[in-house]
Coordinates of C-alpha atoms in Angstrom, one line a residue:
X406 CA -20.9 109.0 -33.1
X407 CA -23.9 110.4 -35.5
X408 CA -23.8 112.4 -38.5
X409 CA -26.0 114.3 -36.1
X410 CA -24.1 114.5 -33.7
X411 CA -21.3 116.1 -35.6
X412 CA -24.0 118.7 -36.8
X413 CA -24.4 119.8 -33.4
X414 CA -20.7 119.7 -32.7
X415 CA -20.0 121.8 -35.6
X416 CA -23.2 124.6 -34.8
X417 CA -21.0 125.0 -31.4
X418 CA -18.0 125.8 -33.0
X419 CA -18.8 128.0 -34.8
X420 CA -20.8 129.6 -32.9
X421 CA -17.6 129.7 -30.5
X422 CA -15.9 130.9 -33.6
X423 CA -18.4 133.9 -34.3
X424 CA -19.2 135.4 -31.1
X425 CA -17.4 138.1 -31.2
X426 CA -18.6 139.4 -34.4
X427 CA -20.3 142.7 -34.1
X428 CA -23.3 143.2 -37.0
X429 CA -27.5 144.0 -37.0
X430 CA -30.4 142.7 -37.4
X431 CA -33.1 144.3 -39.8
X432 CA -34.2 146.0 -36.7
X433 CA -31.1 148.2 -36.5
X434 CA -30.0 146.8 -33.3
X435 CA -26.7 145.6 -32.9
X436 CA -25.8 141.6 -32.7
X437 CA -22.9 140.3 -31.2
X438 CA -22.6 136.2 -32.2
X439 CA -24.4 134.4 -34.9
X440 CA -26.4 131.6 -34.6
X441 CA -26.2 128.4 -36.3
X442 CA -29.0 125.8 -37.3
X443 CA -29.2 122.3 -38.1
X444 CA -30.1 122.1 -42.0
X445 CA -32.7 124.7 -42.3
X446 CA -34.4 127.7 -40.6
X447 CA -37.0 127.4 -38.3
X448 CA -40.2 127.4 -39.5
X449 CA -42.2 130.5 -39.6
X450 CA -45.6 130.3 -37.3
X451 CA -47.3 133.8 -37.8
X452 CA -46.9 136.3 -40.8
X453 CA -45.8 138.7 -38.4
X454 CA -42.9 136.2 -38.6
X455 CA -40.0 136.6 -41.2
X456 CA -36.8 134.9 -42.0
X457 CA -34.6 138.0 -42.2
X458 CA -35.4 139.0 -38.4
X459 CA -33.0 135.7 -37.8
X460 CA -29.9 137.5 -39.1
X461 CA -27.1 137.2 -38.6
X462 CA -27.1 133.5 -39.2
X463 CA -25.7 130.3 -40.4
X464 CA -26.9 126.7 -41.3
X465 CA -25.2 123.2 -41.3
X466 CA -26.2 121.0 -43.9
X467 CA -24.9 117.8 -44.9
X468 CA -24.8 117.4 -49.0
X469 CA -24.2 113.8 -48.7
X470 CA -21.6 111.3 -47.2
X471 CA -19.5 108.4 -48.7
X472 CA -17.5 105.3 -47.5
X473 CA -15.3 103.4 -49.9
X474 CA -14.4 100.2 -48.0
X475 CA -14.0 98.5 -44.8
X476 CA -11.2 100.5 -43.3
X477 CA -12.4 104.1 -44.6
X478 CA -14.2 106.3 -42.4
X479 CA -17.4 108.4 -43.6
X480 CA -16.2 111.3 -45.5
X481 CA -19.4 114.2 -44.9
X482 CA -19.6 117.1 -47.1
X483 CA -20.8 119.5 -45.0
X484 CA -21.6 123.0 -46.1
X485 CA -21.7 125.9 -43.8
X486 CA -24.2 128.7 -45.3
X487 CA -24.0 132.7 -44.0
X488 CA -26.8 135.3 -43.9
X489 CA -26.1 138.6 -42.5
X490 CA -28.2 141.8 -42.8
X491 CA -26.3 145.1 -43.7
X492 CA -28.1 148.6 -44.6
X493 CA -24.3 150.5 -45.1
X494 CA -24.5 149.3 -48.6
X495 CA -20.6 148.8 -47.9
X496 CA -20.2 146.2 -45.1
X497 CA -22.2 143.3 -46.1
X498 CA -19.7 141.2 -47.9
X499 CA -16.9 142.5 -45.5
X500 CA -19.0 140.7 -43.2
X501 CA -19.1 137.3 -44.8
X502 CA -15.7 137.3 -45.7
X503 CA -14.4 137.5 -42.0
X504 CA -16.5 135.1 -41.1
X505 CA -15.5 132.9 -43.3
X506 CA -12.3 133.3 -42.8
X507 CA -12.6 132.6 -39.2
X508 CA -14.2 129.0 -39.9
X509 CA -11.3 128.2 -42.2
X510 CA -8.8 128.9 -40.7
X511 CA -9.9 127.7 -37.7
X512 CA -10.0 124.0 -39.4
X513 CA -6.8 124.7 -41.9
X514 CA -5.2 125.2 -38.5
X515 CA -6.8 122.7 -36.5
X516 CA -8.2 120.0 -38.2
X517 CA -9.4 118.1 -35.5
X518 CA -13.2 118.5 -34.0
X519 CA -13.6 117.6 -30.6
X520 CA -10.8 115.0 -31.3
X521 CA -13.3 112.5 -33.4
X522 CA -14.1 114.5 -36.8
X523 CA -11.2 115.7 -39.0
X524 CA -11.9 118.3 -41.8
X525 CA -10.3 117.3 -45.0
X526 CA -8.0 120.4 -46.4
X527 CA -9.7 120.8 -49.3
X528 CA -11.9 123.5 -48.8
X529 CA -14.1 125.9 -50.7
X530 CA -16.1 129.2 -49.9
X531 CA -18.2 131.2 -52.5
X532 CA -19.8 134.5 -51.8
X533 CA -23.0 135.2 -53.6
X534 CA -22.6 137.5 -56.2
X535 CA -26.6 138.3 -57.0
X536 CA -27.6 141.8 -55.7
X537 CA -29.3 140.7 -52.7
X538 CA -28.7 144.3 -50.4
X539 CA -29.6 144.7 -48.0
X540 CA -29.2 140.3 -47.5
X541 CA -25.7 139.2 -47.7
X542 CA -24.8 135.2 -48.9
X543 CA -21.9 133.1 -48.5
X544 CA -20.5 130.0 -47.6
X545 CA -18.0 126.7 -47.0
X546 CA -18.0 123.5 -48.5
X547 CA -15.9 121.3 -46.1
X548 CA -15.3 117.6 -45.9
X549 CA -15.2 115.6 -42.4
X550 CA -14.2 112.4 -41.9
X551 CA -16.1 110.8 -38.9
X552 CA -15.2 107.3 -38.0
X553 CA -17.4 104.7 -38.6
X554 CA -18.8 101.3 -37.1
X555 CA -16.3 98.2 -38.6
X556 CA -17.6 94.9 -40.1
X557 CA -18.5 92.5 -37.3
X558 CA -18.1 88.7 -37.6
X559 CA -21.2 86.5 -37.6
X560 CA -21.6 84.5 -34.1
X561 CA -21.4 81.1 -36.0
X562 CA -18.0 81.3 -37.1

């Protein structure tokens, strides 16, 4: 097991988790899903090419990871980061909040991940508060614990 491989673990949960939700692009056009990405959008190759035609989306990103002695396991904070697109100047944060709530209680219900990662209970969610219309912002700071490799003894021994 990989920090990356719980990246990609996590992108298809919640993926799983979000594909019923019903919002649209900057097009107009209605999306059902969102996708997820692995720390950061893709880049951008032509300037015909813009961010927000990407919306609905959400990132995983790692903020770090931390291991306290022999026995612990890696304990990830992992933040989840939303992005949806509304023009009703009503639905936007309506939005954000039921996708978030999805994702946590998904994980206050169910800790495990594929039976190898656990999420830690303590769990946070902020909404962005900047007038950003018609870009909505929000997200989850969650903690998994993801076994690690132990100490091996030396041959000579």
């Amino acid at each position: 097991m990989t920090f990356k491989n719980l990246q990609d673990d996590l992108i298809a949960e919640v993926e799983g988790i979000l594909s019923e939700i019903k919002t649209k692009n900057t097009a107009g056009e209605e999306v059902v899903g969102v996708k997820g990405y692995a720390h950061q959008l893709p880049v951008m190759e032509t300037d015909e090419e813009d961010v927000s035609q990407l919306m609905p989306y959400f990132i995983v990103r790692f903020e770090g990871g931390e291991t306290k002695d022999d026995d612990d396991p890696w304990h990830v904070t992992t933040q989840i980061l939303f992005s949806v697109h509304d023009e009703s100047k009503s639905n936007g944060h309506e939005h954000l909040l039921t996708m978030i709530q999805r994702v946590t209680n998904r994980f206050i219900s169910e800790p495990l991940l594929n039976r190898v990662y656990r999420a830690d209970q303590d769990i946070q969610f902020a909404i962005d508060d900047d007038d950003t219309y018609p870009f909505y912002f929000g997200g989850i700071n969650i903690k998994f614990s993801i076994p690690k490799i132990g100490r091996r003894e030396p041959d000579y021994v």
